[in-house]
Each structure stands twice: as C-alpha cells, then as structure tokens.
Amino acid sequence: MLNRRNFLTAAIGVAAAGTLAACAKEDGGSSTSSDGSKTITLGFSQVGSESGWRSANTDSVKSAAKEAGYNLKFSDAQQKQENQISAIRSYIAQKVDVIAFSPVVVTGWDAVLKEAKAAKIPVVLTDRSVETSDQSLYVTLVGSDFTDEGRRAARILEKVLTKAGHKGPVKIAQLEGTTGAAPAIERAKGFKEVMDADHADDWKIVVSQTGDFTRAGGKQVMAAFLQSNPDVNVLFAHNDDMAIGAIQSIEAAGKKPGKDILIVSIDGVKDGFVAMSEGKINAIVECNPLLGPQLMDVVKKVKNGESVERWIKTKEGDFMQDQAKAALPSRKY
C-alpha cells in the first residue's frame, strides 16, 4: 500500500496532479451560472450509509457542494465496488469536470481510473486510499491517517487500562472494518505496531473478525466472540457503530461494557460520545467525517489547473470517558 507519510513529499505525484488537473475538460458537464461563469460539475460516489460517520460525511459533502454552488451528481454504492465502478463510468460518460469517490476497498481500480485519465477527467480520493500501479491516476487524497489512528487507539488503551487499575493479561477482541477497506487494514496495522513493540508480553488479540463497520455486524460478531472467548477483557472496535452494536451483546451476556470489558473505538460520532458519557465506551479516537469543505476547495483548484498537496489530512483528537459529557453538547456529528 502507498505510504501515506510520503504523500506530501511525492514530487512526481504532485507534478502529475497538476498536469492532470490542467487537462480537465473546460466544458465537460458544466452549466453556465447567471453571471456567465461555468458551474463546476462534480461526480461523487459514496461507499454507502453503513454508519453514523458515513451519514455525516455524506451530509458534509452535499451541503458543501451546495454552498460552493457546484452541480453535484451523487451516488450511493451500497458498499459494493461494482456499483462504484459503474457510477464512475457514468460520470465519465456525462463528462463531469471532476470525479471524487471514497473507495469501498483498496484494490481493483486501475482500469476505471485509466478510463477517467483518458477522458481527461481528474479524480480525487476522499476518506480512503487505493493501491494502484500508476500514482498519476488520481490527484490527491482528502482524508485521515488510519494507521496513526490505530496507533493512537493502542496508546489510549494504555491510559484506559491504567485508569481502570487493570492487572494481568490483556485479552483483546478486535472488531474489524470491511474486509479489504483501507481503514480496516491500516487501523489494525497501527494498533498491532504498538502492541508488538511495547506489549508483546501482556497484550494479545485472542479473536478478530469483520463486523463490516455496522451496528448489526458488531452486535452479531461480538455475541460470537463471547461464546468462543468469554474471558476477553478488552474490545478494540474499528468504528463506533460496531462498538455500539457490541455493547448490546455484552449487556445481553450479563457483563458491563466499559467495566467488565473495556472498550476503545474510532470515529467520534455523537452516539459514540453518548455511550462514552454513560461509561459504556472508555475511549474514542476521532476520525473527522466533515470533509466536504476541504473537498470542494480541492475540486476548485483541480478544475482551475492548480497544484494541490498529494495528501490533505483532517484534524482529529482523542477522548476518554471523563471528557465525554463536557464534549457531547458540541458534537456536530
């Protein structure tokens, strides 16, 4: 997978981005506004609506496009790669100015991205990365460092264990995101990096399975975890929705989430903060979904042929139970 830490210094990628942006069709898919200028038409393919984070991300993109005065062509892939590829090909046929999408999985995009390049339509990735044989096939990525989020989850778990006064082995159940998706791969990688480096003797992931980033998946998989490994004492969930679903199974098993099983998750959606304020989630690593304004700014620069950074990172924070009630009223998503 492309090393995100090298994005900002990838001179070749930046140069290719500027070239690709400059070749964008001036009249492709654009309409004329009342002042005579051409309205930017953006084709955006969303992963789906599997979580609170995704819903907030969709709302952010739609509202930001409206505020910017762009003509937004939106599609929901329902978590299926073939739907996204079909949507991208439709945008190419419609000759939109820019294509943006949040890829379901990291692989399998080269063919359709080459079609977009051949049509001189620049592509912007949002939220998630892809693996590709040619980095010039997309301009930039607007999103988060998922590997670092995994590392931060491990570090905040250290604090959670200390605060809980936990002694003895740490037996971790991991609820993974969608198989093959960048956040699932990279969050697991980052967490394991810290675990292997600093906790090889006392931490162990005893069970790990995908919950597909959904509450229903988190509930179902956690129930199975508790049947096969009733002595797990920590849950690391790749997103809040799976953690919230898991809480239901933990309670159904007669255990107390946040006490009998310590829980760390990633996202920071409002429902996650509610669970944290109730003591059911111990800590959350934030992944900000409000990418719309940043995306629209990038789209404008790309359409105008301006160079942009290879990777545009969002701002995030970490939260524990004692911060949850104070922070809850200000949560925007």
Tab-separated table of C-alpha atoms in Angstrom:
chain	number	residue	atom	x	y	z
A	1	MET	CA	0.000	0.000	0.000
A	2	LEU	CA	1.209	3.549	-0.691
A	3	ASN	CA	2.974	5.002	2.342
A	4	ARG	CA	0.860	7.975	3.367
A	5	ARG	CA	3.771	9.631	5.160
A	6	ASN	CA	5.420	10.133	1.785
A	7	PHE	CA	2.397	11.776	0.167
A	8	LEU	CA	3.347	15.379	0.953
A	9	THR	CA	6.855	14.929	-0.446
A	10	ALA	CA	5.945	12.930	-3.541
A	11	ALA	CA	7.142	15.485	-6.084
A	12	ILE	CA	6.340	13.281	-9.035
A	13	GLY	CA	2.786	12.733	-7.778
A	14	VAL	CA	2.265	16.454	-7.265
A	15	ALA	CA	3.547	17.243	-10.733
A	16	ALA	CA	1.252	14.607	-12.214
A	17	ALA	CA	-1.628	16.045	-10.207
A	18	GLY	CA	-1.073	19.487	-11.659
A	19	THR	CA	-0.814	18.099	-15.185
A	20	LEU	CA	-3.947	16.013	-14.817
A	21	ALA	CA	-5.848	18.919	-13.308
A	22	ALA	CA	-4.785	21.243	-16.121
A	23	CYS	CA	-6.143	18.763	-18.668
A	24	ALA	CA	-9.623	18.752	-17.133
A	25	LYS	CA	-12.342	19.415	-19.689
A	26	GLU	CA	-13.399	23.023	-19.655
A	27	ASP	CA	-16.884	22.280	-20.861
A	28	GLY	CA	-17.371	18.736	-19.605
A	29	GLY	CA	-20.599	18.510	-17.679
A	30	SER	CA	-20.545	22.197	-16.732
A	31	SER	CA	-23.518	24.539	-16.853
A	32	THR	CA	-23.466	28.320	-17.022
A	33	SER	CA	-24.458	30.382	-13.980
A	34	SER	CA	-26.296	33.705	-14.065
A	35	ASP	CA	-23.030	35.673	-14.079
A	36	GLY	CA	-21.753	33.840	-17.149
A	37	SER	CA	-19.223	31.645	-15.343
A	38	LYS	CA	-19.305	27.890	-15.713
A	39	THR	CA	-20.623	25.851	-12.798
A	40	ILE	CA	-18.362	23.006	-11.755
A	41	THR	CA	-19.969	19.594	-12.080
A	42	LEU	CA	-18.677	17.082	-9.536
A	43	GLY	CA	-19.442	13.378	-9.709
A	44	PHE	CA	-19.199	11.863	-6.223
A	45	SER	CA	-19.519	8.152	-5.399
A	46	GLN	CA	-20.054	7.368	-1.725
A	47	VAL	CA	-19.294	3.999	-0.131
A	48	GLY	CA	-22.762	3.663	1.335
A	49	SER	CA	-24.637	4.565	4.512
A	50	GLU	CA	-23.305	1.875	6.829
A	51	SER	CA	-22.586	4.075	9.843
A	52	GLY	CA	-23.190	7.370	11.594
A	53	TRP	CA	-19.782	8.520	10.363
A	54	ARG	CA	-20.706	7.822	6.754
A	55	SER	CA	-24.031	9.656	7.062
A	56	ALA	CA	-22.238	12.696	8.496
A	57	ASN	CA	-19.682	12.522	5.688
A	58	THR	CA	-22.417	12.417	3.045
A	59	ASP	CA	-24.225	15.372	4.624
A	60	SER	CA	-20.960	17.325	4.707
A	61	VAL	CA	-20.240	16.688	1.022
A	62	LYS	CA	-23.769	17.569	-0.079
A	63	SER	CA	-24.009	20.761	1.984
A	64	ALA	CA	-20.526	21.928	0.992
A	65	ALA	CA	-21.269	21.357	-2.704
A	66	LYS	CA	-24.481	23.351	-2.385
A	67	GLU	CA	-22.718	26.183	-0.590
A	68	ALA	CA	-19.971	26.239	-3.230
A	69	GLY	CA	-22.586	26.373	-5.989
A	70	TYR	CA	-21.412	23.138	-7.619
A	71	ASN	CA	-23.594	20.790	-9.633
A	72	LEU	CA	-23.256	17.590	-7.576
A	73	LYS	CA	-24.013	14.216	-9.104
A	74	PHE	CA	-24.183	11.838	-6.116
A	75	SER	CA	-24.360	8.053	-5.985
A	76	ASP	CA	-24.542	5.576	-3.078
A	77	ALA	CA	-22.580	2.384	-3.814
A	78	GLN	CA	-24.248	0.407	-1.010
A	79	GLN	CA	-20.782	-0.923	-0.066
A	80	LYS	CA	-20.306	-2.641	-3.439
A	81	GLN	CA	-17.239	-1.931	-5.568
A	82	GLU	CA	-19.043	-2.804	-8.786
A	83	ASN	CA	-21.594	-0.068	-8.049
A	84	GLN	CA	-18.833	2.497	-7.612
A	85	ILE	CA	-17.113	1.478	-10.827
A	86	SER	CA	-20.433	1.764	-12.652
A	87	ALA	CA	-21.024	5.221	-11.140
A	88	ILE	CA	-17.545	6.435	-12.142
A	89	ARG	CA	-18.074	5.226	-15.703
A	90	SER	CA	-21.396	7.050	-15.748
A	91	TYR	CA	-19.656	10.255	-14.642
A	92	ILE	CA	-17.083	9.799	-17.405
A	93	ALA	CA	-19.891	9.392	-19.955
A	94	GLN	CA	-21.558	12.538	-18.608
A	95	LYS	CA	-18.269	14.452	-18.974
A	96	VAL	CA	-18.248	15.845	-15.442
A	97	ASP	CA	-15.435	18.232	-14.520
A	98	VAL	CA	-14.061	16.256	-11.567
A	99	ILE	CA	-14.736	12.812	-10.094
A	100	ALA	CA	-14.408	12.146	-6.362
A	101	PHE	CA	-15.050	8.914	-4.538
A	102	SER	CA	-14.449	7.108	-1.260
A	103	PRO	CA	-13.348	3.625	-2.354
A	104	VAL	CA	-15.020	0.580	-0.836
A	105	VAL	CA	-11.764	-1.410	-0.939
A	106	VAL	CA	-8.162	-0.557	-1.823
A	107	THR	CA	-7.626	-2.718	-4.924
A	108	GLY	CA	-9.262	-3.156	-8.327
A	109	TRP	CA	-9.431	0.469	-9.530
A	110	ASP	CA	-6.755	0.756	-12.218
A	111	ALA	CA	-8.991	0.058	-15.218
A	112	VAL	CA	-11.680	2.626	-14.430
A	113	LEU	CA	-9.139	5.223	-13.282
A	114	LYS	CA	-7.306	4.822	-16.601
A	115	GLU	CA	-10.626	5.450	-18.349
A	116	ALA	CA	-11.056	8.698	-16.391
A	117	LYS	CA	-7.493	9.766	-17.231
A	118	ALA	CA	-8.056	9.018	-20.913
A	119	ALA	CA	-11.159	11.220	-20.756
A	120	LYS	CA	-9.048	13.980	-19.137
A	121	ILE	CA	-11.231	13.992	-16.006
A	122	PRO	CA	-9.206	14.353	-12.786
A	123	VAL	CA	-10.025	12.068	-9.849
A	124	VAL	CA	-9.875	12.989	-6.152
A	125	LEU	CA	-9.993	10.336	-3.434
A	126	THR	CA	-11.854	11.125	-0.225
A	127	ASP	CA	-11.562	9.369	3.137
A	128	ARG	CA	-9.884	6.190	1.824
A	129	SER	CA	-6.825	5.350	-0.252
A	130	VAL	CA	-6.323	2.895	-3.117
A	131	GLU	CA	-3.495	0.694	-4.323
A	132	THR	CA	-2.660	1.473	-7.933
A	133	SER	CA	0.156	0.759	-10.381
A	134	ASP	CA	0.182	4.403	-11.509
A	135	GLN	CA	0.007	7.189	-8.928
A	136	SER	CA	-0.900	9.747	-11.614
A	137	LEU	CA	-4.325	8.118	-11.959
A	138	TYR	CA	-5.606	10.284	-9.103
A	139	VAL	CA	-4.727	13.790	-7.998
A	140	THR	CA	-4.887	13.721	-4.207
A	141	LEU	CA	-6.455	12.131	-1.151
A	142	VAL	CA	-8.505	14.157	1.334
A	143	GLY	CA	-8.764	12.083	4.492
A	144	SER	CA	-7.206	10.676	7.631
A	145	ASP	CA	-4.117	8.699	8.591
A	146	PHE	CA	-5.770	5.413	9.533
A	147	THR	CA	-2.512	3.755	10.572
A	148	ASP	CA	-1.883	6.546	13.038
A	149	GLU	CA	-5.450	6.189	14.315
A	150	GLY	CA	-4.657	2.542	15.099
A	151	ARG	CA	-1.512	3.592	16.960
A	152	ARG	CA	-3.449	6.210	18.900
A	153	ALA	CA	-6.080	3.621	19.820
A	154	ALA	CA	-3.346	1.437	21.345
A	155	ARG	CA	-1.855	4.376	23.216
A	156	ILE	CA	-5.190	5.454	24.609
A	157	LEU	CA	-5.882	1.856	25.643
A	158	GLU	CA	-2.746	2.069	27.770
A	159	LYS	CA	-4.333	5.019	29.597
A	160	VAL	CA	-7.670	3.220	29.904
A	161	LEU	CA	-6.017	0.157	31.463
A	162	THR	CA	-4.075	2.317	33.921
A	163	LYS	CA	-7.170	4.282	34.919
A	164	ALA	CA	-9.148	1.055	35.383
A	165	GLY	CA	-6.383	-0.393	37.553
A	166	HIS	CA	-6.211	-3.431	35.322
A	167	LYS	CA	-3.729	-6.126	36.338
A	168	GLY	CA	-2.769	-9.247	34.427
A	169	PRO	CA	-3.079	-10.291	30.772
A	170	VAL	CA	-4.953	-8.114	28.334
A	171	LYS	CA	-7.142	-10.320	26.140
A	172	ILE	CA	-8.346	-8.276	23.203
A	173	ALA	CA	-11.272	-8.881	20.873
A	174	GLN	CA	-10.965	-6.876	17.654
A	175	LEU	CA	-13.943	-5.860	15.556
A	176	GLU	CA	-12.515	-5.160	12.108
A	177	GLY	CA	-13.984	-2.927	9.453
A	178	THR	CA	-14.965	-4.065	5.973
A	179	THR	CA	-12.504	-6.633	4.637
A	180	GLY	CA	-10.136	-5.033	2.133
A	181	ALA	CA	-11.043	-1.458	3.093
A	182	ALA	CA	-8.206	0.955	3.854
A	183	PRO	CA	-9.381	1.904	7.376
A	184	ALA	CA	-9.747	-1.758	8.376
A	185	ILE	CA	-6.298	-2.686	7.079
A	186	GLU	CA	-4.479	0.350	8.410
A	187	ARG	CA	-6.166	0.689	11.812
A	188	ALA	CA	-5.348	-2.954	12.542
A	189	LYS	CA	-1.782	-2.384	11.369
A	190	GLY	CA	-1.223	0.687	13.540
A	191	PHE	CA	-2.669	-0.948	16.648
A	192	LYS	CA	-0.536	-4.046	16.167
A	193	GLU	CA	2.616	-1.955	15.679
A	194	VAL	CA	2.289	-0.523	19.182
A	195	MET	CA	1.156	-3.805	20.687
A	196	ASP	CA	4.090	-5.749	19.247
A	197	ALA	CA	6.632	-3.072	20.156
A	198	ASP	CA	5.569	-2.365	23.726
A	199	HIS	CA	3.128	-5.041	24.884
A	200	ALA	CA	4.242	-8.318	23.333
A	201	ASP	CA	4.265	-9.967	26.762
A	202	ASP	CA	0.954	-8.795	28.214
A	203	TRP	CA	-1.413	-7.949	25.303
A	204	LYS	CA	-2.889	-10.493	22.942
A	205	ILE	CA	-5.580	-10.257	20.269
A	206	VAL	CA	-7.386	-13.506	21.001
A	207	VAL	CA	-10.122	-13.111	18.405
A	208	SER	CA	-10.609	-10.806	15.408
A	209	GLN	CA	-13.307	-10.646	12.762
A	210	THR	CA	-15.028	-8.141	10.499
A	211	GLY	CA	-18.245	-6.500	11.619
A	212	ASP	CA	-18.419	-4.602	8.307
A	213	PHE	CA	-18.489	-1.207	10.072
A	214	THR	CA	-22.180	-1.721	11.013
A	215	ARG	CA	-24.007	-1.911	14.344
A	216	ALA	CA	-25.738	-5.107	13.323
A	217	GLY	CA	-22.379	-6.623	12.390
A	218	GLY	CA	-20.806	-5.510	15.657
A	219	LYS	CA	-23.649	-6.996	17.666
A	220	GLN	CA	-23.624	-10.323	15.843
A	221	VAL	CA	-19.854	-10.798	15.845
A	222	MET	CA	-19.449	-9.736	19.481
A	223	ALA	CA	-22.062	-12.293	20.517
A	224	ALA	CA	-19.991	-14.956	18.772
A	225	PHE	CA	-16.796	-13.633	20.398
A	226	LEU	CA	-18.324	-14.005	23.857
A	227	GLN	CA	-19.355	-17.563	23.102
A	228	SER	CA	-15.896	-18.612	21.919
A	229	ASN	CA	-13.814	-16.368	24.196
A	230	PRO	CA	-15.835	-15.451	27.302
A	231	ASP	CA	-12.719	-14.201	29.100
A	232	VAL	CA	-11.934	-11.270	26.762
A	233	ASN	CA	-11.480	-8.114	28.797
A	234	VAL	CA	-10.851	-5.517	26.067
A	235	LEU	CA	-12.666	-4.685	22.833
A	236	PHE	CA	-10.954	-2.692	20.084
A	237	ALA	CA	-13.574	-1.689	17.516
A	238	HIS	CA	-12.564	-0.091	14.226
A	239	ASN	CA	-15.539	2.258	14.447
A	240	ASP	CA	-18.148	3.497	16.932
A	241	ASP	CA	-21.113	1.813	15.284
A	242	MET	CA	-19.619	-1.652	15.706
A	243	ALA	CA	-18.754	-0.798	19.313
A	244	ILE	CA	-22.343	0.299	19.963
A	245	GLY	CA	-23.663	-2.927	18.468
A	246	ALA	CA	-21.173	-4.914	20.551
A	247	ILE	CA	-22.376	-3.202	23.720
A	248	GLN	CA	-25.791	-4.759	23.211
A	249	SER	CA	-24.285	-8.257	23.092
A	250	ILE	CA	-22.050	-7.575	26.088
A	251	GLU	CA	-25.046	-6.487	28.142
A	252	ALA	CA	-27.093	-9.444	26.904
A	253	ALA	CA	-24.326	-11.698	28.200
A	254	GLY	CA	-24.674	-10.192	31.673
A	255	LYS	CA	-21.455	-8.188	31.512
A	256	LYS	CA	-20.887	-4.459	31.971
A	257	PRO	CA	-19.409	-2.665	28.939
A	258	GLY	CA	-16.729	-0.217	29.999
A	259	LYS	CA	-16.015	-2.190	33.176
A	260	ASP	CA	-16.005	-5.950	32.647
A	261	ILE	CA	-14.902	-5.350	29.067
A	262	LEU	CA	-13.000	-2.127	28.409
A	263	ILE	CA	-13.847	-0.603	25.037
A	264	VAL	CA	-11.804	1.591	22.706
A	265	SER	CA	-13.199	2.610	19.323
A	266	ILE	CA	-12.542	5.005	16.470
A	267	ASP	CA	-14.705	7.724	14.856
A	268	GLY	CA	-16.202	10.061	17.448
A	269	VAL	CA	-19.808	10.210	16.222
A	270	LYS	CA	-22.389	11.605	18.607
A	271	ASP	CA	-23.858	8.202	19.518
A	272	GLY	CA	-20.359	7.073	20.425
A	273	PHE	CA	-19.993	10.060	22.729
A	274	VAL	CA	-23.359	9.257	24.317
A	275	ALA	CA	-22.154	5.709	25.043
A	276	MET	CA	-18.893	7.115	26.394
A	277	SER	CA	-20.738	9.586	28.642
A	278	GLU	CA	-22.714	6.614	30.015
A	279	GLY	CA	-19.476	4.786	30.820
A	280	LYS	CA	-20.027	2.095	28.201
A	281	ILE	CA	-17.163	3.115	25.903
A	282	ASN	CA	-13.909	4.030	27.651
A	283	ALA	CA	-12.163	5.998	24.904
A	284	ILE	CA	-12.592	7.112	21.311
A	285	VAL	CA	-10.036	8.124	18.703
A	286	GLU	CA	-11.593	10.754	16.475
A	287	CYS	CA	-11.835	10.409	12.704
A	288	ASN	CA	-13.415	13.594	11.380
A	289	PRO	CA	-16.075	12.992	8.672
A	290	LEU	CA	-16.626	16.655	7.822
A	291	LEU	CA	-14.532	16.562	4.663
A	292	GLY	CA	-16.959	18.470	2.436
A	293	PRO	CA	-15.441	21.982	2.632
A	294	GLN	CA	-11.902	20.653	2.108
A	295	LEU	CA	-13.055	18.553	-0.826
A	296	MET	CA	-14.812	21.463	-2.545
A	297	ASP	CA	-11.728	23.625	-2.164
A	298	VAL	CA	-9.610	20.884	-3.759
A	299	VAL	CA	-12.136	20.379	-6.578
A	300	LYS	CA	-11.997	24.091	-7.426
A	301	LYS	CA	-8.188	24.084	-7.503
A	302	VAL	CA	-8.103	20.938	-9.617
A	303	LYS	CA	-10.639	22.360	-12.085
A	304	ASN	CA	-8.544	25.539	-12.372
A	305	GLY	CA	-5.379	23.558	-13.035
A	306	GLU	CA	-3.716	24.466	-9.724
A	307	SER	CA	-1.342	22.107	-7.951
A	308	VAL	CA	-2.553	20.522	-4.710
A	309	GLU	CA	-0.857	18.514	-1.996
A	310	ARG	CA	-0.724	14.777	-2.571
A	311	TRP	CA	-2.417	14.101	0.768
A	312	ILE	CA	-4.646	16.553	2.656
A	313	LYS	CA	-5.087	15.461	6.253
A	314	THR	CA	-8.022	16.182	8.551
A	315	LYS	CA	-7.709	17.402	12.144
A	316	GLU	CA	-8.539	14.860	14.855
A	317	GLY	CA	-8.396	14.342	18.641
A	318	ASP	CA	-8.627	11.626	21.292
A	319	PHE	CA	-11.260	11.405	24.025
A	320	MET	CA	-11.802	9.458	27.246
A	321	GLN	CA	-14.833	8.996	29.472
A	322	ASP	CA	-14.071	11.947	31.734
A	323	GLN	CA	-14.158	14.275	28.693
A	324	ALA	CA	-17.295	12.850	27.127
A	325	LYS	CA	-20.028	14.736	28.972
A	326	ALA	CA	-18.296	18.080	28.519
A	327	ALA	CA	-17.670	17.479	24.826
A	328	LEU	CA	-21.040	15.907	23.977
A	329	PRO	CA	-23.081	19.135	23.533
A	330	SER	CA	-20.597	20.438	20.978
A	331	ARG	CA	-20.509	17.335	18.789
A	332	LYS	CA	-21.525	18.248	15.237
A	333	TYR	CA	-21.936	14.672	14.013
